[in-house]
Amino acid sequence: MLRRSLIKAATLAAFAGALGFSGAALAADKVNVQLDWVVRGNHAMFFVGKEKGFFAKNDIDVAEIRKGSGSPDAMRLVGNGNADFGFGDLPTLAVARSQNVPVVALAAVNQHSPLAIISLAKTLKLTKPADLKGLTIGIHPAGSTYIFFKGFLAANGLTEKDMTLNSVSPPYESYLLLGRVQTVVGYVDAEVPELEAKAGGPGSLSIMMGADHGWKAYGSGLFTSQTMIKDKPEIVARFVRAYREAFDYVVAHPEEAAEITAKAAPGYADKKDVLLAQINADIASTFNSPDTKEHGLGWMTKTQWEETLKTLTDQGVLKTALSADDVFTDKFLAKE
């Protein structure tokens, strides 16, 4: 009897040890996220995923969500391992990839580009690209807005010599509101809600969408490095799974998502309304497509990436030939 008890005790101890080892092995993986810019509505998935436990459920600990200084910088920081995942403009990712920055798109948050040319409706109404001739344009000289702007001009038979370019830095809206420039290049899901809040509300702006005038490309999205995909594919898979769960939640509960983001992001306590306007702008115009209706939010296709790359190449933005397989992967998107 004693021998049987000892054997049983030893077996239980071994089992408990195995469980302890297993528990340690399954401890949440700590990751950092690099944003393209200051916090905006389309960043809500990271904050919601953390607050609502979607990341924790997938054994992911999002340690930091860092604000950025532009998509190119976000690509470089993720590419060199200073962050594990990033968010930024996907056409800019293609340009970075052509410059040997080792980043890969994981999900297209904006199925259509949210980039546009924006003016104050009371002073200037934009109806066609040719309206830009002779105007003073406010633009950040490096980053996704300039990559878009170059492509937009080329698609519509314009050059920078047709107008005056003034270099601007955030907050872009101040330059337009103070009359220092006649138009600015910005995002309908970022600058537009900020501008409308200060310019008189809905209808106070004139907006010319790039997607309506030859800029056929994905917008912003989630990405990681080639190293993460090669060395830690299971972490990438769990992160993408959690991110898409959070994405679904944001679209289903935009007001709560804005509230969570406003509370979590330093300095955003009074910006819930702007964040909500940004989220709603995306829900109305960029989050959904025939592909997402069939496969879920964030879905990407090789066909659409080929269209994006063709747009970049035809409009002289992309100098080095790339294939869709160079810039994106869909292997983490399939829902289990």
Short mmCIF file of C-alpha atoms in Angstrom, two decimals:
data_model
loop_
_atom_site.label_atom_id
_atom_site.label_comp_id
_atom_site.label_asym_id
_atom_site.label_seq_id
_atom_site.Cartn_x
_atom_site.Cartn_y
_atom_site.Cartn_z
CA MET A 1 0.00 0.00 0.00
CA LEU A 2 2.80 2.40 0.94
CA ARG A 3 4.60 1.63 -2.32
CA ARG A 4 1.41 2.26 -4.28
CA SER A 5 0.89 5.58 -2.46
CA LEU A 6 4.45 6.67 -3.19
CA ILE A 7 4.06 5.81 -6.86
CA LYS A 8 0.78 7.72 -6.97
CA ALA A 9 2.36 10.73 -5.26
CA ALA A 10 5.30 10.68 -7.63
CA THR A 11 2.93 10.48 -10.60
CA LEU A 12 0.90 13.43 -9.34
CA ALA A 13 4.07 15.44 -8.69
CA ALA A 14 5.33 14.72 -12.18
CA PHE A 15 1.94 15.70 -13.61
CA ALA A 16 1.92 18.92 -11.60
CA GLY A 17 5.45 19.66 -12.76
CA ALA A 18 4.40 19.10 -16.32
CA LEU A 19 1.49 21.47 -15.83
CA GLY A 20 3.79 24.05 -14.30
CA PHE A 21 6.18 23.78 -17.24
CA SER A 22 3.27 24.00 -19.67
CA GLY A 23 1.90 27.06 -17.90
CA ALA A 24 5.28 28.79 -18.14
CA ALA A 25 5.57 27.91 -21.81
CA LEU A 26 2.13 29.36 -22.47
CA ALA A 27 2.75 32.63 -20.64
CA ALA A 28 1.48 35.61 -22.63
CA ASP A 29 3.94 36.83 -25.25
CA LYS A 30 4.82 40.48 -24.73
CA VAL A 31 4.72 42.66 -27.88
CA ASN A 32 4.97 46.35 -28.73
CA VAL A 33 2.90 48.19 -31.33
CA GLN A 34 4.14 51.16 -33.37
CA LEU A 35 1.49 53.57 -34.69
CA ASP A 36 1.97 55.73 -37.75
CA TRP A 37 0.90 58.94 -36.05
CA VAL A 38 -0.90 60.32 -33.01
CA VAL A 39 -3.87 58.24 -31.89
CA ARG A 40 -6.81 58.17 -34.30
CA GLY A 41 -10.06 56.28 -34.62
CA ASN A 42 -8.61 53.56 -36.82
CA HIS A 43 -6.14 52.72 -34.05
CA ALA A 44 -9.01 51.77 -31.74
CA MET A 45 -8.56 48.04 -32.36
CA PHE A 46 -5.33 47.99 -30.35
CA PHE A 47 -6.88 49.71 -27.32
CA VAL A 48 -10.15 47.77 -27.53
CA GLY A 49 -8.29 44.49 -27.99
CA LYS A 50 -6.34 45.17 -24.83
CA GLU A 51 -9.25 46.48 -22.74
CA LYS A 52 -11.76 43.81 -23.75
CA GLY A 53 -9.32 40.94 -23.35
CA PHE A 54 -9.06 39.82 -26.97
CA PHE A 55 -5.25 39.90 -26.87
CA ALA A 56 -5.09 38.25 -23.44
CA LYS A 57 -7.39 35.48 -24.63
CA ASN A 58 -4.86 34.77 -27.38
CA ASP A 59 -1.90 34.82 -24.95
CA ILE A 60 -0.68 38.23 -26.14
CA ASP A 61 0.41 41.02 -23.79
CA VAL A 62 0.44 44.35 -25.63
CA ALA A 63 3.00 46.13 -23.50
CA GLU A 64 3.16 49.43 -25.39
CA ILE A 65 1.17 51.22 -28.09
CA ARG A 66 3.53 53.96 -29.26
CA LYS A 67 2.50 57.05 -31.19
CA GLY A 68 4.49 57.70 -34.35
CA SER A 69 5.90 60.36 -36.64
CA GLY A 70 4.67 59.03 -39.99
CA SER A 71 4.21 55.75 -41.83
CA PRO A 72 7.79 55.59 -43.20
CA ASP A 73 9.19 55.82 -39.67
CA ALA A 74 6.75 53.18 -38.42
CA MET A 75 7.87 50.84 -41.22
CA ARG A 76 11.53 51.32 -40.34
CA LEU A 77 10.98 50.79 -36.61
CA VAL A 78 9.12 47.53 -37.16
CA GLY A 79 11.49 46.45 -39.91
CA ASN A 80 14.53 46.82 -37.67
CA GLY A 81 12.91 45.11 -34.69
CA ASN A 82 12.23 48.13 -32.47
CA ALA A 83 8.56 47.14 -32.47
CA ASP A 84 6.80 43.87 -33.24
CA PHE A 85 3.71 45.13 -35.06
CA GLY A 86 2.82 48.38 -36.73
CA PHE A 87 0.01 50.35 -38.30
CA GLY A 88 0.44 52.55 -41.34
CA ASP A 89 -0.37 53.43 -44.93
CA LEU A 90 -0.07 50.31 -47.09
CA PRO A 91 1.02 52.05 -50.33
CA THR A 92 3.80 53.56 -48.22
CA LEU A 93 4.65 50.03 -47.05
CA ALA A 94 5.10 49.02 -50.70
CA VAL A 95 7.47 51.95 -51.23
CA ALA A 96 9.38 50.99 -48.06
CA ARG A 97 9.57 47.40 -49.27
CA SER A 98 11.09 48.60 -52.56
CA GLN A 99 13.75 50.32 -50.43
CA ASN A 100 14.58 47.02 -48.69
CA VAL A 101 12.69 47.71 -45.47
CA PRO A 102 11.62 44.15 -44.46
CA VAL A 103 7.95 44.71 -43.61
CA VAL A 104 4.86 42.73 -44.68
CA ALA A 105 1.18 43.70 -44.60
CA LEU A 106 -1.08 41.48 -42.46
CA ALA A 107 -4.49 43.17 -42.80
CA ALA A 108 -5.98 46.02 -44.84
CA VAL A 109 -8.01 48.08 -42.40
CA ASN A 110 -8.97 50.63 -45.07
CA GLN A 111 -10.17 48.72 -48.12
CA HIS A 112 -10.27 52.02 -50.01
CA SER A 113 -7.84 54.89 -49.52
CA PRO A 114 -9.17 57.55 -47.15
CA LEU A 115 -6.76 60.17 -48.52
CA ALA A 116 -8.17 63.36 -50.01
CA ILE A 117 -7.56 67.00 -50.91
CA ILE A 118 -9.44 69.23 -48.45
CA SER A 119 -10.47 72.90 -48.50
CA LEU A 120 -12.86 75.17 -46.60
CA ALA A 121 -16.15 75.10 -48.52
CA LYS A 122 -16.93 78.76 -47.81
CA THR A 123 -13.79 79.93 -49.62
CA LEU A 124 -13.08 77.20 -52.20
CA LYS A 125 -15.08 74.28 -53.59
CA LEU A 126 -13.15 71.44 -55.18
CA THR A 127 -14.97 69.60 -57.95
CA LYS A 128 -12.17 68.22 -60.14
CA PRO A 129 -8.36 67.79 -59.99
CA ALA A 130 -7.79 70.70 -62.37
CA ASP A 131 -9.20 73.00 -59.65
CA LEU A 132 -5.85 72.63 -57.89
CA LYS A 133 -4.01 74.66 -60.53
CA GLY A 134 -2.64 77.88 -59.07
CA LEU A 135 -3.56 77.00 -55.49
CA THR A 136 -1.39 76.93 -52.39
CA ILE A 137 -1.30 73.35 -51.11
CA GLY A 138 -0.29 72.43 -47.58
CA ILE A 139 1.52 69.10 -47.49
CA HIS A 140 3.89 67.20 -45.27
CA PRO A 141 6.99 66.65 -47.45
CA ALA A 142 7.64 63.09 -46.29
CA GLY A 143 5.24 60.31 -45.59
CA SER A 144 2.03 58.77 -46.84
CA THR A 145 0.28 62.02 -47.78
CA TYR A 146 3.10 63.05 -50.12
CA ILE A 147 3.29 59.59 -51.70
CA PHE A 148 -0.45 59.85 -52.34
CA PHE A 149 -0.19 63.41 -53.63
CA LYS A 150 2.49 62.56 -56.20
CA GLY A 151 0.39 59.69 -57.48
CA PHE A 152 -2.78 61.79 -57.52
CA LEU A 153 -1.12 64.49 -59.63
CA ALA A 154 0.31 61.98 -62.09
CA ALA A 155 -3.05 60.23 -62.46
CA ASN A 156 -4.69 63.51 -63.40
CA GLY A 157 -2.10 65.07 -65.71
CA LEU A 158 -0.85 67.59 -63.16
CA THR A 159 2.61 68.40 -61.80
CA GLU A 160 3.87 70.20 -58.71
CA LYS A 161 4.72 73.17 -60.97
CA ASP A 162 0.98 73.74 -61.46
CA MET A 163 0.61 74.88 -57.86
CA THR A 164 2.53 76.18 -54.85
CA LEU A 165 3.46 73.64 -52.20
CA ASN A 166 3.90 74.76 -48.60
CA SER A 167 5.44 72.37 -46.11
CA VAL A 168 3.16 71.81 -43.11
CA SER A 169 3.42 69.75 -39.96
CA PRO A 170 0.73 68.54 -37.55
CA PRO A 171 -1.75 69.83 -36.65
CA TYR A 172 -2.51 70.36 -40.37
CA GLU A 173 -5.88 71.99 -39.70
CA SER A 174 -4.38 75.15 -38.27
CA TYR A 175 -2.77 76.07 -41.60
CA LEU A 176 -6.10 75.79 -43.42
CA LEU A 177 -8.20 77.47 -40.75
CA LEU A 178 -5.82 80.42 -40.54
CA GLY A 179 -5.76 80.85 -44.31
CA ARG A 180 -2.05 80.09 -44.70
CA VAL A 181 -2.86 77.51 -47.37
CA GLN A 182 -5.94 77.00 -49.56
CA THR A 183 -6.01 73.22 -49.32
CA VAL A 184 -4.37 70.44 -47.32
CA VAL A 185 -3.82 66.78 -48.07
CA GLY A 186 -5.27 64.57 -45.38
CA TYR A 187 -7.35 61.59 -44.32
CA VAL A 188 -11.15 61.68 -44.27
CA ASP A 189 -10.99 59.44 -41.19
CA ALA A 190 -8.46 61.63 -39.37
CA GLU A 191 -8.02 65.28 -40.40
CA VAL A 192 -11.61 65.74 -41.63
CA PRO A 193 -13.31 65.18 -38.24
CA GLU A 194 -10.68 67.37 -36.56
CA LEU A 195 -11.23 70.12 -39.15
CA GLU A 196 -15.00 69.90 -39.13
CA ALA A 197 -15.04 70.24 -35.35
CA LYS A 198 -13.33 73.63 -35.74
CA ALA A 199 -14.65 74.84 -39.11
CA GLY A 200 -18.39 74.65 -38.50
CA GLY A 201 -19.37 71.00 -38.55
CA PRO A 202 -20.53 68.72 -41.38
CA GLY A 203 -20.62 70.50 -44.73
CA SER A 204 -17.98 73.05 -43.77
CA LEU A 205 -15.34 71.33 -45.90
CA SER A 206 -14.95 70.59 -49.58
CA ILE A 207 -13.42 67.15 -50.01
CA MET A 208 -11.99 65.61 -53.19
CA MET A 209 -11.32 61.92 -52.64
CA GLY A 210 -8.27 60.37 -54.26
CA ALA A 211 -10.18 57.12 -54.75
CA ASP A 212 -12.60 58.99 -57.03
CA HIS A 213 -9.79 60.34 -59.20
CA GLY A 214 -7.39 57.54 -60.07
CA TRP A 215 -5.89 56.60 -56.69
CA LYS A 216 -6.93 52.94 -56.62
CA ALA A 217 -5.15 51.49 -53.62
CA TYR A 218 -5.57 50.05 -50.16
CA GLY A 219 -5.45 52.54 -47.30
CA SER A 220 -3.85 51.87 -43.92
CA GLY A 221 -3.40 48.53 -42.24
CA LEU A 222 -1.61 46.19 -39.87
CA PHE A 223 1.91 44.97 -40.61
CA THR A 224 4.89 43.19 -39.11
CA SER A 225 8.46 42.30 -40.06
CA GLN A 226 9.71 39.43 -42.17
CA THR A 227 11.67 38.29 -39.12
CA MET A 228 8.50 37.97 -37.00
CA ILE A 229 6.80 35.93 -39.73
CA LYS A 230 9.83 33.68 -40.13
CA ASP A 231 10.81 33.22 -36.48
CA LYS A 232 7.55 33.69 -34.54
CA PRO A 233 4.67 32.77 -36.86
CA GLU A 234 2.53 31.47 -33.98
CA ILE A 235 2.68 34.88 -32.26
CA VAL A 236 1.76 36.61 -35.51
CA ALA A 237 -1.18 34.23 -35.99
CA ARG A 238 -2.51 34.85 -32.46
CA PHE A 239 -2.01 38.61 -32.74
CA VAL A 240 -3.89 38.83 -36.03
CA ARG A 241 -6.69 36.66 -34.64
CA ALA A 242 -7.09 38.95 -31.63
CA TYR A 243 -6.81 42.08 -33.75
CA ARG A 244 -9.62 40.95 -36.05
CA GLU A 245 -11.82 40.12 -33.07
CA ALA A 246 -11.20 43.65 -31.80
CA PHE A 247 -11.89 45.04 -35.28
CA ASP A 248 -15.30 43.33 -35.33
CA TYR A 249 -16.03 44.77 -31.89
CA VAL A 250 -15.07 48.32 -32.89
CA VAL A 251 -17.43 48.24 -35.87
CA ALA A 252 -20.26 46.77 -33.79
CA HIS A 253 -19.71 49.16 -30.85
CA PRO A 254 -18.14 52.39 -32.22
CA GLU A 255 -19.17 54.59 -29.30
CA GLU A 256 -17.72 52.23 -26.71
CA ALA A 257 -14.58 51.85 -28.84
CA ALA A 258 -14.14 55.64 -28.91
CA GLU A 259 -14.65 55.81 -25.15
CA ILE A 260 -12.10 53.03 -24.48
CA THR A 261 -9.55 54.71 -26.76
CA ALA A 262 -10.09 58.15 -25.25
CA LYS A 263 -9.53 56.77 -21.73
CA ALA A 264 -6.49 54.70 -22.66
CA ALA A 265 -4.56 57.16 -24.83
CA PRO A 266 -2.71 59.85 -22.82
CA GLY A 267 -4.12 63.31 -23.45
CA TYR A 268 -7.30 62.06 -25.17
CA ALA A 269 -9.79 62.28 -22.28
CA ASP A 270 -11.78 65.02 -24.05
CA LYS A 271 -11.50 63.63 -27.59
CA LYS A 272 -14.11 60.90 -27.54
CA ASP A 273 -16.37 62.76 -29.99
CA VAL A 274 -13.59 63.26 -32.52
CA LEU A 275 -12.49 59.63 -32.22
CA LEU A 276 -16.09 58.51 -32.70
CA ALA A 277 -16.43 60.71 -35.79
CA GLN A 278 -13.24 59.17 -37.18
CA ILE A 279 -14.45 55.61 -36.56
CA ASN A 280 -17.84 56.35 -38.09
CA ALA A 281 -16.20 57.90 -41.16
CA ASP A 282 -14.31 54.64 -41.71
CA ILE A 283 -17.38 52.49 -41.10
CA ALA A 284 -19.25 54.56 -43.68
CA SER A 285 -16.60 54.59 -46.39
CA THR A 286 -13.43 52.51 -45.97
CA PHE A 287 -13.70 49.47 -43.68
CA ASN A 288 -15.96 47.43 -45.94
CA SER A 289 -15.71 45.99 -49.43
CA PRO A 290 -17.09 42.97 -51.28
CA ASP A 291 -14.03 41.06 -50.02
CA THR A 292 -14.72 41.87 -46.36
CA LYS A 293 -18.39 40.99 -46.71
CA GLU A 294 -17.33 37.53 -47.81
CA HIS A 295 -14.22 36.95 -45.70
CA GLY A 296 -14.32 39.40 -42.77
CA LEU A 297 -12.81 42.76 -41.87
CA GLY A 298 -9.17 43.35 -42.77
CA TRP A 299 -9.19 40.88 -45.67
CA MET A 300 -6.64 41.33 -48.46
CA THR A 301 -6.40 39.76 -51.89
CA LYS A 302 -3.56 39.29 -54.31
CA THR A 303 -5.69 40.85 -57.04
CA GLN A 304 -6.27 44.06 -55.08
CA TRP A 305 -2.61 44.25 -54.07
CA GLU A 306 -1.63 43.90 -57.73
CA GLU A 307 -3.99 46.81 -58.49
CA THR A 308 -2.39 48.87 -55.72
CA LEU A 309 1.12 48.14 -57.03
CA LYS A 310 0.02 48.94 -60.59
CA THR A 311 -1.35 52.29 -59.43
CA LEU A 312 1.93 53.09 -57.66
CA THR A 313 4.01 52.04 -60.67
CA ASP A 314 1.88 53.71 -63.35
CA GLN A 315 1.87 56.98 -61.42
CA GLY A 316 5.63 57.00 -60.92
CA VAL A 317 5.58 56.52 -57.16
CA LEU A 318 7.14 53.05 -57.12
CA LYS A 319 10.52 52.94 -58.85
CA THR A 320 11.32 49.26 -58.25
CA ALA A 321 9.14 46.44 -59.53
CA LEU A 322 7.46 44.40 -56.79
CA SER A 323 5.07 41.49 -56.78
CA ALA A 324 2.09 41.23 -54.48
CA ASP A 325 3.83 38.35 -52.68
CA ASP A 326 6.64 40.75 -51.72
CA VAL A 327 4.38 43.05 -49.74
CA PHE A 328 1.58 41.04 -48.14
CA THR A 329 0.57 37.67 -46.74
CA ASP A 330 -2.94 36.33 -46.25
CA LYS A 331 -1.99 33.17 -44.40
CA PHE A 332 -2.84 34.66 -41.00
CA LEU A 333 -6.25 36.01 -42.05
CA ALA A 334 -8.20 32.79 -42.34
CA LYS A 335 -10.54 32.46 -39.37
CA GLU A 336 -10.32 29.11 -37.60
#
